[in-house]
Coordinates of C-alpha atoms in Angstrom, one line a residue:
M1 CA 87.2 -35.1 -17.1
P2 CA 88.5 -34.8 -13.0
A3 CA 88.3 -31.9 -11.7
T4 CA 92.6 -30.0 -10.6
P5 CA 93.5 -28.7 -7.8
V6 CA 94.2 -25.6 -10.0
M7 CA 90.1 -25.6 -10.4
M8 CA 89.3 -27.0 -6.7
S9 CA 90.8 -23.7 -5.7
E10 CA 89.1 -20.9 -7.7
D11 CA 85.4 -23.0 -7.0
R12 CA 85.8 -22.0 -3.9
R13 CA 87.3 -18.8 -3.8
S14 CA 84.5 -17.9 -5.7
L15 CA 82.3 -19.0 -2.8
T16 CA 84.1 -17.3 -0.6
V17 CA 83.4 -14.2 -2.4
R18 CA 79.6 -15.0 -3.1
L19 CA 79.0 -15.7 0.7
S20 CA 80.9 -12.4 1.9
S21 CA 78.5 -11.1 -0.4
L22 CA 75.5 -11.8 0.5
Q23 CA 77.1 -11.0 4.1
V24 CA 77.3 -7.3 3.7
I25 CA 74.1 -7.1 2.1
V26 CA 72.2 -9.0 4.6
A27 CA 74.6 -6.6 7.3
V28 CA 72.7 -3.2 5.3
I29 CA 69.4 -4.8 5.4
F30 CA 69.8 -5.4 8.7
G31 CA 71.2 -2.0 9.1
A32 CA 69.0 -0.3 7.8
L33 CA 65.2 -2.2 9.8
T34 CA 67.5 -1.0 13.0
V35 CA 67.7 2.7 11.7
V36 CA 63.9 2.5 10.9
F37 CA 62.7 0.8 14.0
W38 CA 64.7 3.0 15.8
V39 CA 63.2 5.9 14.1
F40 CA 59.1 4.3 14.7
Q41 CA 60.0 3.0 18.4
V42 CA 62.9 6.8 19.1
V43 CA 62.8 9.8 17.7
Q44 CA 58.5 9.1 16.3
H45 CA 57.9 6.5 19.9
E46 CA 55.2 9.6 21.2
K47 CA 53.7 10.2 18.0
F48 CA 53.1 7.0 17.2
E49 CA 51.8 6.2 20.8
Q50 CA 49.4 8.4 20.7
I51 CA 48.1 7.4 17.4
A52 CA 47.3 3.6 18.5
E53 CA 45.5 4.8 21.6
E54 CA 43.7 7.2 19.9
N55 CA 43.0 6.5 16.5
H56 CA 40.6 4.0 15.1
L57 CA 39.4 3.1 11.5
R58 CA 35.4 2.7 11.3
R59 CA 34.1 1.3 8.7
L60 CA 30.3 3.6 8.8
P61 CA 27.3 2.9 6.3
L62 CA 25.3 5.6 4.2
P63 CA 22.0 5.0 4.6
A64 CA 20.3 5.7 -0.1
P65 CA 17.9 7.5 -0.1
R66 CA 14.7 5.4 -1.8
G67 CA 12.6 6.4 -4.7
V68 CA 10.4 9.7 -5.3
L69 CA 7.2 8.4 -6.4
F70 CA 5.4 10.7 -8.9
D71 CA 2.1 11.0 -10.4
R72 CA 1.3 10.3 -13.3
N73 CA 1.2 14.0 -14.4
G74 CA 5.0 14.4 -13.0
K75 CA 3.7 15.3 -9.2
V76 CA 5.4 14.5 -6.4
L77 CA 4.2 12.6 -4.1
V78 CA 6.9 11.1 -2.1
D79 CA 10.1 12.6 -1.4
N80 CA 12.7 12.3 0.8
Q81 CA 14.0 14.4 4.0
S82 CA 17.0 14.8 6.1
T83 CA 16.8 13.2 9.4
F84 CA 19.5 12.9 12.3
S85 CA 19.3 9.8 14.4
I86 CA 21.8 8.7 17.2
A87 CA 23.6 5.1 16.9
L88 CA 25.9 2.7 18.8
V89 CA 28.9 1.3 18.6
R90 CA 29.5 -1.1 20.7
E91 CA 32.6 -2.0 20.0
Q92 CA 33.4 1.6 21.7
T93 CA 31.4 1.4 25.1
K94 CA 33.1 -0.3 27.9
D95 CA 29.9 -0.8 30.0
L96 CA 26.8 -1.0 27.4
D97 CA 24.7 -0.6 30.5
Q98 CA 25.9 2.3 31.5
T99 CA 26.0 4.3 28.2
L100 CA 21.9 3.2 27.4
H101 CA 21.5 4.4 30.8
T102 CA 22.8 7.5 31.0
L103 CA 21.3 8.1 26.7
A104 CA 17.8 7.1 28.6
L105 CA 17.7 10.1 30.7
A106 CA 20.3 12.8 28.5
T107 CA 17.1 12.3 25.6
G108 CA 14.0 10.8 27.2
A109 CA 14.3 8.1 25.2
D110 CA 12.6 4.7 26.5
E111 CA 15.5 2.8 27.8
A112 CA 13.5 -0.1 27.5
V113 CA 12.9 -0.1 24.1
M114 CA 17.0 0.8 22.9
R115 CA 17.7 -2.7 24.9
E116 CA 15.3 -4.6 23.3
T117 CA 16.9 -3.0 20.0
V118 CA 20.1 -3.7 20.5
N119 CA 19.7 -7.7 21.8
R120 CA 17.9 -7.8 18.7
R121 CA 21.3 -7.0 17.0
R122 CA 23.2 -8.7 18.6
R123 CA 24.3 -10.6 16.2
E124 CA 25.4 -8.3 14.0
P125 CA 29.9 -7.5 14.0
S126 CA 30.4 -4.9 17.4
Y127 CA 31.4 -2.7 14.7
R128 CA 27.8 -1.6 13.2
P129 CA 26.3 1.3 14.2
I130 CA 22.9 0.2 15.4
V131 CA 20.0 3.1 15.7
L132 CA 19.0 4.1 18.8
I133 CA 17.0 7.1 17.9
E134 CA 15.1 7.8 15.1
N135 CA 14.6 11.4 13.8
A136 CA 16.3 12.6 16.8
A137 CA 16.5 16.4 17.8
R138 CA 19.0 19.2 18.5
E139 CA 18.6 18.8 21.7
Q140 CA 18.6 15.5 22.1
W141 CA 22.5 15.1 20.5
F142 CA 23.4 19.0 22.4
A143 CA 22.3 16.6 25.9
V144 CA 23.7 13.4 24.5
A145 CA 27.8 15.4 23.3
A146 CA 27.0 17.6 26.3
R147 CA 28.0 13.5 28.2
N148 CA 31.2 12.5 25.8
L149 CA 29.4 9.3 25.5
P150 CA 31.8 6.4 24.4
G151 CA 30.2 4.7 21.1
I152 CA 27.1 7.1 20.8
I153 CA 27.7 8.8 17.0
Y154 CA 24.6 11.1 15.0
Q155 CA 24.3 10.1 12.0
P156 CA 22.6 11.9 9.1
V157 CA 19.8 9.7 7.9
P158 CA 17.2 10.3 4.5
T159 CA 13.5 9.7 5.4
R160 CA 11.0 9.4 3.7
K161 CA 7.8 12.2 3.3
Y162 CA 4.3 11.7 2.4
P163 CA 1.6 14.7 2.2
A164 CA -0.1 15.7 5.6
S165 CA -3.6 14.8 6.0
E166 CA -3.1 11.0 5.3
L167 CA -3.8 11.6 1.9
A168 CA -3.5 7.8 -0.5
A169 CA -2.0 6.4 3.3
H170 CA -3.0 2.7 1.8
V171 CA -1.9 3.2 -1.7
F172 CA 2.1 4.7 -0.9
G173 CA 1.8 2.1 2.5
Y174 CA 4.9 2.4 5.3
V175 CA 8.4 2.1 5.7
G176 CA 10.6 0.5 8.3
E177 CA 13.1 -1.6 10.4
V178 CA 13.4 -4.6 7.9
T179 CA 12.5 -7.7 10.4
E180 CA 14.5 -11.4 10.7
A181 CA 11.9 -13.0 8.6
Q182 CA 12.2 -10.3 5.4
L183 CA 16.3 -10.8 5.7
V184 CA 15.8 -14.5 4.6
S185 CA 13.4 -14.1 1.8
D186 CA 14.1 -13.7 -1.7
E187 CA 12.0 -10.2 -1.8
Y188 CA 14.3 -8.5 0.4
R189 CA 17.9 -10.3 -1.0
G190 CA 20.7 -7.6 -0.5
A191 CA 19.3 -5.7 2.6
E192 CA 21.3 -5.7 5.7
A193 CA 19.7 -5.9 9.1
G194 CA 19.5 -2.4 9.6
A195 CA 17.9 -1.5 6.7
V196 CA 14.7 0.4 5.9
V197 CA 13.0 -1.5 3.3
G198 CA 8.7 -0.8 2.5
H199 CA 6.1 -3.1 4.8
A200 CA 3.3 -2.3 3.1
G201 CA 1.3 -0.4 0.0
V202 CA 3.7 0.6 -2.8
E203 CA 6.7 0.8 -0.6
K204 CA 6.0 -2.5 -0.4
A205 CA 4.6 -4.2 -3.3
L206 CA 7.6 -1.3 -5.5
N207 CA 10.6 -2.1 -2.5
R208 CA 12.7 -3.7 -5.6
Y209 CA 12.5 -0.2 -7.1
L210 CA 13.0 1.8 -4.4
M211 CA 15.2 0.6 -2.4
G212 CA 19.2 2.0 -3.1
K213 CA 21.7 0.7 -2.4
D214 CA 23.9 2.1 1.0
G215 CA 27.3 3.7 0.8
T216 CA 29.8 3.7 3.2
K217 CA 32.1 5.6 4.7
E218 CA 35.4 4.7 6.6
V219 CA 36.4 7.1 9.0
I220 CA 39.0 8.0 11.9
V221 CA 37.9 8.8 15.5
N222 CA 39.0 8.9 18.4
S223 CA 39.1 7.2 21.3
L224 CA 35.8 9.3 22.1
G225 CA 34.6 8.0 19.0
R226 CA 34.6 11.6 17.2
E227 CA 35.1 11.2 13.9
I228 CA 38.6 13.0 12.8
D229 CA 39.1 12.7 9.2
V230 CA 37.4 10.5 5.9
W231 CA 39.7 7.8 5.2
H232 CA 37.4 6.9 2.2
E233 CA 33.8 7.5 1.4
E234 CA 31.5 5.7 -1.5
Q235 CA 28.2 7.8 -2.0
P236 CA 25.0 5.9 -1.6
T237 CA 23.0 5.0 -4.5
E238 CA 19.4 6.2 -4.4
G239 CA 16.2 4.0 -5.6
Q240 CA 14.9 4.2 -8.9
R241 CA 12.1 7.0 -9.6
V242 CA 8.6 5.8 -10.2
Q243 CA 6.0 7.0 -11.6
L244 CA 2.5 6.0 -10.3
T245 CA -0.9 6.0 -12.2
I246 CA -2.9 7.8 -9.6
D247 CA -3.9 11.1 -10.9
A248 CA -3.2 13.4 -7.7
D249 CA -6.4 16.1 -8.3
V250 CA -8.8 12.6 -8.4
Q251 CA -7.3 11.5 -5.1
K252 CA -7.1 14.6 -3.6
A253 CA -11.2 14.7 -4.7
A254 CA -12.0 11.4 -3.5
E255 CA -10.1 12.2 0.7
D256 CA -11.9 15.3 0.1
G257 CA -15.7 13.8 -0.4
F258 CA -15.3 11.9 2.4
T259 CA -13.5 13.5 5.1
A260 CA -17.3 16.6 4.0
S261 CA -19.4 13.1 4.3
T262 CA -17.7 11.8 8.0
F263 CA -17.8 8.6 6.7
N264 CA -15.1 5.8 6.8
G265 CA -15.4 3.9 3.4
A266 CA -12.9 3.5 0.2
A267 CA -13.0 4.3 -3.8
V268 CA -11.2 2.8 -6.2
V269 CA -11.4 4.6 -9.4
L270 CA -10.4 3.3 -12.6
D271 CA -9.4 4.1 -16.6
P272 CA -11.4 1.2 -17.8
R273 CA -9.2 1.1 -21.3
N274 CA -6.0 -1.1 -18.8
G275 CA -6.8 -0.7 -15.6
E276 CA -4.7 2.1 -14.7
V277 CA -5.6 2.9 -11.0
L278 CA -6.6 6.9 -10.9
A279 CA -7.6 6.9 -7.4
F280 CA -7.1 5.2 -4.1
T281 CA -9.1 5.8 -1.1
S282 CA -9.3 3.3 2.6
R283 CA -10.8 5.6 5.5
P284 CA -10.0 6.0 8.2
A285 CA -6.1 5.9 6.8
Y286 CA -3.1 6.7 9.5
D287 CA -0.2 9.3 8.6
P288 CA 2.7 7.1 7.1
N289 CA 5.3 10.3 8.2
A290 CA 4.3 8.6 11.8
F291 CA 6.3 5.2 10.6
A292 CA 9.0 7.5 8.6
A293 CA 11.0 8.3 11.9
G294 CA 10.3 5.0 13.4
I295 CA 6.6 4.7 15.6
D296 CA 7.4 4.4 18.6
R297 CA 5.9 2.0 20.8
A298 CA 2.5 3.5 22.5
T299 CA 1.3 5.0 18.4
W300 CA 1.3 1.7 17.1
N301 CA -0.4 0.2 20.1
A302 CA -3.2 2.9 19.7
L303 CA -3.1 2.4 15.7
N304 CA -3.6 -2.0 16.4
T305 CA -5.7 -0.8 18.8
D306 CA -8.6 1.8 17.6
D307 CA -12.0 0.3 16.9
L308 CA -12.3 1.9 13.3
K309 CA -8.8 -0.4 12.4
P310 CA -7.0 2.3 10.3
L311 CA -4.2 0.1 9.0
Q312 CA -7.1 -1.9 7.0
N313 CA -6.6 -1.8 3.9
R314 CA -10.7 -1.5 3.1
A315 CA -10.2 -0.7 -0.4
L316 CA -8.5 -4.6 -0.7
Q317 CA -9.2 -6.6 3.0
G318 CA -12.4 -5.2 3.3
R319 CA -15.8 -7.5 2.8
Y320 CA -19.2 -6.1 2.3
S321 CA -22.5 -7.3 1.0
P322 CA -22.9 -5.5 -2.2
G323 CA -26.4 -4.9 -2.4
S324 CA -27.8 -3.8 -5.4
T325 CA -25.1 -3.2 -7.3
F326 CA -25.0 -7.0 -7.6
K327 CA -28.0 -7.1 -9.8
M328 CA -26.5 -5.9 -13.1
A329 CA -24.7 -9.6 -12.5
V330 CA -28.1 -11.4 -12.0
G331 CA -29.4 -9.6 -14.7
L332 CA -26.8 -10.3 -17.7
A333 CA -26.7 -13.7 -16.5
G334 CA -30.2 -14.3 -16.7
L335 CA -29.8 -12.9 -20.6
E336 CA -26.6 -14.5 -21.4
E337 CA -28.4 -18.1 -20.4
G338 CA -31.7 -16.9 -22.0
I339 CA -34.3 -17.1 -18.7
I340 CA -35.3 -13.4 -20.1
T341 CA -34.4 -11.0 -22.3
P342 CA -34.2 -7.2 -21.6
S343 CA -38.4 -6.7 -22.9
T344 CA -38.9 -9.3 -20.0
T345 CA -41.5 -7.9 -17.5
F346 CA -42.5 -9.0 -13.7
F347 CA -45.1 -7.5 -11.6
C348 CA -43.8 -6.1 -8.0
P349 CA -46.9 -5.0 -5.6
G350 CA -44.3 -4.3 -3.0
G351 CA -42.6 -8.0 -2.4
Q352 CA -43.0 -11.2 -3.6
S353 CA -43.3 -14.9 -2.1
F354 CA -41.1 -17.8 -2.3
F355 CA -40.4 -21.0 -0.8
G356 CA -43.3 -20.0 2.1
R357 CA -41.1 -17.0 3.1
F358 CA -42.4 -13.4 1.8
F359 CA -39.7 -11.0 0.9
K360 CA -40.4 -7.5 0.7
C361 CA -38.9 -4.9 -2.2
H362 CA -37.8 -1.6 -0.8
K363 CA -40.6 0.1 -2.5
K364 CA -42.8 -1.1 0.0
E365 CA -46.3 -0.1 -2.6
G366 CA -44.4 -1.4 -5.1
H367 CA -42.9 -0.6 -9.0
G368 CA -45.3 -2.4 -10.6
T369 CA -45.3 -3.8 -14.1
V370 CA -41.0 -3.1 -15.2
D371 CA -38.6 -4.7 -17.5
L372 CA -34.8 -5.1 -16.8
R373 CA -34.2 -1.7 -18.2
K374 CA -37.3 -0.1 -15.3
A375 CA -35.8 -2.7 -13.4
I376 CA -32.2 -1.9 -13.1
E377 CA -33.1 2.6 -13.1
Q378 CA -35.4 1.9 -10.0
S379 CA -33.5 -1.3 -8.1
C380 CA -36.9 -3.2 -8.0
D381 CA -35.6 -5.9 -5.6
V382 CA -38.9 -8.0 -7.3
Y383 CA -37.9 -8.5 -10.7
F384 CA -34.4 -9.6 -9.5
Y385 CA -35.6 -12.1 -7.2
N386 CA -38.2 -13.5 -9.5
V387 CA -34.8 -14.2 -12.5
G388 CA -32.4 -15.5 -9.2
N389 CA -34.7 -17.9 -8.8
M390 CA -35.5 -18.9 -12.6
L391 CA -31.7 -19.3 -12.9
G392 CA -30.4 -21.2 -9.7
V393 CA -27.2 -19.9 -7.7
D394 CA -24.6 -22.0 -9.8
R395 CA -25.3 -19.8 -12.8
I396 CA -25.0 -16.6 -11.1
N397 CA -21.7 -17.1 -9.7
K398 CA -20.9 -18.3 -13.1
W399 CA -21.7 -15.0 -14.4
A400 CA -20.2 -12.4 -11.5
T401 CA -17.2 -14.1 -11.2
L402 CA -17.1 -13.7 -15.2
F403 CA -17.4 -9.9 -14.2
G404 CA -14.2 -10.5 -11.4
L405 CA -16.8 -10.6 -8.3
G406 CA -15.9 -13.4 -5.5
V407 CA -12.4 -13.4 -7.2
K408 CA -8.9 -11.7 -6.9
S409 CA -8.2 -8.6 -9.0
N410 CA -4.8 -9.4 -8.9
I411 CA -3.9 -5.3 -8.5
D412 CA 0.0 -5.0 -8.1
L413 CA -0.7 -3.7 -4.1
P414 CA -0.5 -6.6 -1.4
N415 CA -2.3 -8.5 0.8
E416 CA -5.2 -8.5 -1.5
L417 CA -8.5 -10.6 0.3
T418 CA -10.7 -12.0 -1.8
G419 CA -14.8 -12.0 -1.7
L420 CA -17.2 -14.4 -2.2
V421 CA -19.8 -15.7 -4.5
P422 CA -21.7 -18.4 -3.3
S423 CA -22.6 -21.6 -5.4
T424 CA -23.1 -25.3 -4.3
A425 CA -19.9 -26.6 -4.8
W426 CA -19.3 -23.8 -1.7
K427 CA -21.9 -25.2 0.1
A428 CA -20.3 -28.9 0.4
T429 CA -17.0 -27.3 2.2
T430 CA -19.8 -25.7 4.5
R431 CA -21.1 -27.4 8.0
E432 CA -24.4 -27.3 6.1
P433 CA -23.4 -29.0 2.7
K434 CA -27.5 -29.2 0.7
W435 CA -27.6 -25.3 -1.1
Y436 CA -31.4 -24.4 0.3
A437 CA -33.0 -22.5 -3.0
G438 CA -34.6 -20.0 -0.8
E439 CA -30.8 -19.1 0.0
T440 CA -31.1 -17.8 -3.7
I441 CA -32.9 -14.9 -3.4
S442 CA -31.5 -13.0 -0.8
V443 CA -28.2 -13.4 -3.5
A444 CA -30.2 -12.6 -6.0
I445 CA -29.9 -9.2 -4.8
G446 CA -26.3 -8.9 -3.5
Q447 CA -27.4 -9.9 0.6
G448 CA -26.6 -13.5 1.8
Q449 CA -23.4 -14.6 1.4
V450 CA -22.4 -12.6 -0.7
S451 CA -20.0 -10.7 -0.2
V452 CA -16.9 -8.8 -2.6
T453 CA -14.0 -6.1 -1.6
P454 CA -14.6 -2.9 -3.1
V455 CA -11.1 -2.9 -6.0
S456 CA -13.6 -6.2 -7.2
L457 CA -16.8 -3.7 -7.9
A458 CA -14.2 -1.6 -9.2
V459 CA -13.1 -3.8 -11.8
Y460 CA -16.8 -5.2 -12.1
A461 CA -17.5 -2.0 -13.2
A462 CA -15.1 -1.3 -15.2
T463 CA -16.0 -4.6 -17.5
L464 CA -20.2 -3.9 -17.6
G465 CA -18.9 0.0 -19.2
N466 CA -15.7 -1.5 -21.8
G467 CA -17.6 -4.8 -22.9
G468 CA -16.1 -7.2 -20.8
V469 CA -12.6 -6.7 -20.9
R470 CA -11.2 -7.4 -17.4
V471 CA -8.3 -5.5 -16.4
T472 CA -6.3 -5.9 -14.2
P473 CA -5.9 -2.7 -11.7
H474 CA -2.2 -1.7 -11.7
V475 CA -0.8 1.6 -10.1
L476 CA 2.9 1.0 -11.7
K477 CA 3.1 3.3 -14.9
A478 CA 7.4 3.8 -15.0
V479 CA 10.6 3.5 -13.7
S480 CA 13.3 6.1 -14.1
D481 CA 17.4 5.6 -12.8
G482 CA 17.5 9.1 -12.7
A483 CA 18.8 9.0 -16.5
Q484 CA 15.0 9.0 -18.5
W485 CA 11.4 7.4 -17.8
K486 CA 10.7 3.7 -18.7
P487 CA 7.3 2.2 -19.1
V488 CA 6.1 -0.3 -17.6
P489 CA 3.8 -2.6 -19.9
A490 CA 0.4 -2.9 -18.2
P491 CA -0.3 -6.1 -17.2
P492 CA -2.5 -8.1 -19.7
P493 CA -6.6 -8.6 -18.3
Q494 CA -7.8 -11.5 -16.7
S495 CA -9.6 -12.3 -19.3
V496 CA -12.2 -11.0 -22.4
V497 CA -15.9 -12.4 -21.1
E498 CA -17.9 -13.3 -23.6
V499 CA -21.1 -11.8 -24.0
S500 CA -24.3 -10.6 -26.4
P501 CA -23.1 -6.5 -27.8
E502 CA -26.9 -5.8 -27.7
K503 CA -27.9 -7.9 -24.3
L504 CA -24.8 -5.6 -22.4
Q505 CA -26.8 -2.5 -24.0
A506 CA -29.5 -3.4 -22.1
I507 CA -27.6 -4.1 -18.7
R508 CA -25.2 -0.1 -19.9
D509 CA -28.4 0.9 -20.6
G510 CA -30.5 0.7 -17.3
M511 CA -27.8 1.9 -15.6
W512 CA -27.3 4.9 -17.6
N513 CA -30.8 5.9 -16.6
V514 CA -30.0 5.2 -13.0
V515 CA -28.8 8.5 -13.1
N516 CA -29.8 10.5 -15.7
S517 CA -33.9 9.5 -15.4
P518 CA -36.0 11.7 -13.1
S519 CA -37.2 8.2 -11.6
G520 CA -33.9 6.8 -11.6
T521 CA -32.0 6.5 -8.0
G522 CA -29.0 7.5 -8.6
R523 CA -29.4 11.4 -10.4
R524 CA -27.5 13.3 -8.4
T525 CA -24.4 11.8 -10.3
R526 CA -25.4 13.2 -13.1
I527 CA -23.4 15.9 -15.7
E528 CA -24.5 17.4 -18.2
G529 CA -22.9 16.3 -21.2
K530 CA -21.3 13.3 -19.6
D531 CA -22.9 10.4 -20.1
V532 CA -22.7 9.6 -16.5
C533 CA -23.6 5.3 -15.8
G534 CA -23.6 3.6 -12.5
K535 CA -25.6 2.0 -10.5
T536 CA -26.5 2.4 -6.0
G537 CA -26.8 -0.1 -3.8
T538 CA -28.1 -0.4 0.5
A539 CA -27.0 -3.4 1.9
Q540 CA -27.7 -4.6 5.1
V541 CA -25.5 -5.3 8.2
I542 CA -28.2 -6.4 10.3
S543 CA -31.5 -8.7 9.9
N544 CA -34.5 -7.1 10.1
Q545 CA -35.0 -8.3 12.9
G546 CA -33.1 -6.8 14.3
R547 CA -33.3 -3.2 13.0
A548 CA -34.5 -1.7 16.3
A549 CA -30.8 -2.0 17.6
A550 CA -29.4 -0.3 14.0
R551 CA -31.1 3.2 14.6
T552 CA -28.7 3.6 18.1
T553 CA -26.1 1.9 16.7
K554 CA -23.7 3.0 14.4
N555 CA -21.7 -0.1 13.7
L556 CA -25.2 -1.6 12.6
R557 CA -25.8 0.6 9.9
D558 CA -26.3 -0.3 6.2
H559 CA -23.7 0.3 4.1
G560 CA -24.2 2.3 0.6
W561 CA -22.2 1.4 -2.3
F562 CA -21.9 3.4 -5.7
V563 CA -20.4 2.4 -9.1
F564 CA -20.2 4.1 -12.4
F565 CA -18.2 4.2 -15.6
A566 CA -18.6 7.5 -18.4
P567 CA -19.1 8.2 -20.6
R568 CA -21.6 5.8 -21.0
D569 CA -20.6 4.7 -24.8
N570 CA -16.5 5.1 -24.7
P571 CA -15.8 4.9 -20.6
E572 CA -12.1 6.5 -19.6
I573 CA -13.6 6.4 -16.3
A574 CA -15.1 3.7 -13.9
G575 CA -15.3 2.2 -10.3
V576 CA -16.9 2.3 -6.9
V577 CA -17.5 4.6 -3.5
F578 CA -18.0 2.8 -0.8
A579 CA -19.6 4.6 2.3
E580 CA -19.9 2.2 5.4
H581 CA -21.8 2.6 7.5
G582 CA -23.3 5.1 5.5
V583 CA -26.9 4.5 5.7
H584 CA -27.5 5.1 2.1
S585 CA -26.1 4.6 -1.1
A586 CA -27.1 8.9 -1.6
N587 CA -23.8 8.8 0.4
A588 CA -21.2 7.2 -1.6
A589 CA -23.6 9.0 -4.9
Q590 CA -22.4 12.9 -3.7
I591 CA -18.8 11.2 -3.0
T592 CA -18.8 9.9 -6.0
R593 CA -20.3 13.2 -7.8
H594 CA -17.4 15.5 -6.8
I595 CA -14.8 12.6 -8.2
L596 CA -16.6 12.9 -11.3
D597 CA -16.4 16.5 -11.6
T598 CA -13.2 17.1 -11.2
Y599 CA -12.1 14.3 -13.5
F600 CA -14.0 16.3 -16.1
A601 CA -13.2 19.3 -14.9
K602 CA -9.7 18.4 -14.8
K603 CA -9.6 17.0 -18.5
D604 CA -11.9 19.9 -20.4
G605 CA -9.0 22.9 -18.6
L606 CA -11.5 23.7 -16.2
P607 CA -11.2 25.3 -12.5
L608 CA -11.2 22.0 -10.3
P609 CA -14.5 22.9 -7.8
P610 CA -13.3 23.4 -4.2
P611 CA -12.9 20.9 -1.7
P612 CA -17.0 19.9 -0.6
T613 CA -17.9 21.4 2.3
T614 CA -20.0 19.2 5.1
E615 CA -23.2 21.1 4.7
Q616 CA -23.1 20.2 0.9
M617 CA -22.7 16.4 0.8
R618 CA -25.4 16.4 3.4
L619 CA -28.7 14.8 2.9
D620 CA -31.5 15.9 1.7
L621 CA -34.4 14.5 3.5
T622 CA -37.3 15.3 1.6
D623 CA -35.7 13.5 -1.8
P624 CA -37.1 10.0 -1.6
F625 CA -33.1 8.6 -2.8
A626 CA -32.5 9.6 -0.3
R627 CA -34.2 7.2 2.6
R628 CA -32.6 4.5 3.9
A629 CA -33.6 1.4 2.0
P630 CA -35.2 -1.9 4.2
V631 CA -33.5 -4.7 1.7
G632 CA -31.8 -4.4 -1.5
G633 CA -31.3 -1.2 -1.2
N634 CA -31.9 1.0 -3.9

């Protein structure tokens, strides 16, 4: 129906009313806004102008403490302590060069090092603090605060606290600022620039457990960078607590033994039933606390240029000739390959000729007629020359590697190196591809091209002791998030060697004789009622022709070894002690004795033996087995 004039008039009036109402509403809104703006800009002008000029909201990271490390019995090994750092917030600094120069003058810090740190972090947001001085002394901060340096702040930081005296340094490792290479790796996913992460040892291997989650704090600071109030705070989450397999008392016994002996070297002590590492020592060591608070350039350079290489983990990275500790592998190979029986004898007149060359025995007058057990007991070189010659190098390689030598142990610590048990296939990769039969003679007594790491010899000793199970050594036992401990399953054995129990027992009998027979070369490690089994080894560093120099040059002296397990029929402890340039295996045996005394005293609930003195560790030169061996060692 077409609209009438009346209807059109009513629509116009309705539209006019609505427009009028809208105009009123808009006018009221604008009026209210005008009043509010007038209040803010006129009435409270001075207040908000001051806030705008002087106050800023800043987001600061709150570093998370790393997880605490415990030994197998719940004793704290590595903890955290509170320290303070002086940091730079670049966006609050008008003149960066002048700020760094003044900071260096006030604190005595190296200006060049601070500039290098800032340049390395220049791509980060300018509001993120850059730590310039770690573990700052209060005097340093007082000197800085007196100068009112814009952009310089004082931050509380949790820092690692390690035991004194370099105890277990190569087990724990050390921490430091995350590197650019680590930031892009999966291992350190989630870490931000400036974060503290593990760089060696357990700190690196278990960083995924130990590294916590940083918190944040948003604070209001004035134009001088001083905190006025906290706007919002999210607390950091501490890293998970980690229990190691290490026994703190056995570890200390190993360290004390080396300290008293004055020798460097390594010791690895295992539970042969499951591969748990009870003690792990490499000497010389370093102080991880020097890294915890940020190591200075002079200390770092000193560690890297030290001829003794304290940063080298000898237990995992040192490769040395095993000397006579290798003889059990050769003897077992002879038994398993049908070359000899336990009763097979050879006559030792003090040496024997092979392929036109005379090879000496360490006992100049000879051992006479000996069988396998007696050859191990008295470490007769001639016996093993003959067995090795009949076996050939490839069959020696086969059985030595089965028992853990010349291969990685796969311990859960970083940077392990592989030793070498030579073979014809290996020789084919060298410049002189042919293997000569005469080379096997030296290999048969653990010399020549044979090289092993101490940790691989520890696995070897454990495998001989437990009946052929090549365990995987490991230091991780359990992890806790603060609520409860969750055991971490032990890694499976590397392999189980199919070996005749009767033939292996002949080897073990020989090792028992080494310690418990009056003529054994390792009798200083005998403990009444504990049935300790072991084998000494003295390894040449230089040929016989060059031995005149070795009398006066320490780094040319022979190395000393002792491998062991106990008790004989149901071993619960096994391992190796290596005395670098220790002249003779008896020095390694002395250290081993203190380790075993401590272990069994603790097990039996007896007082632990006190640390040995240097006088107690000194060899009795009237002991015929304390004299240096000229060839394979005893």
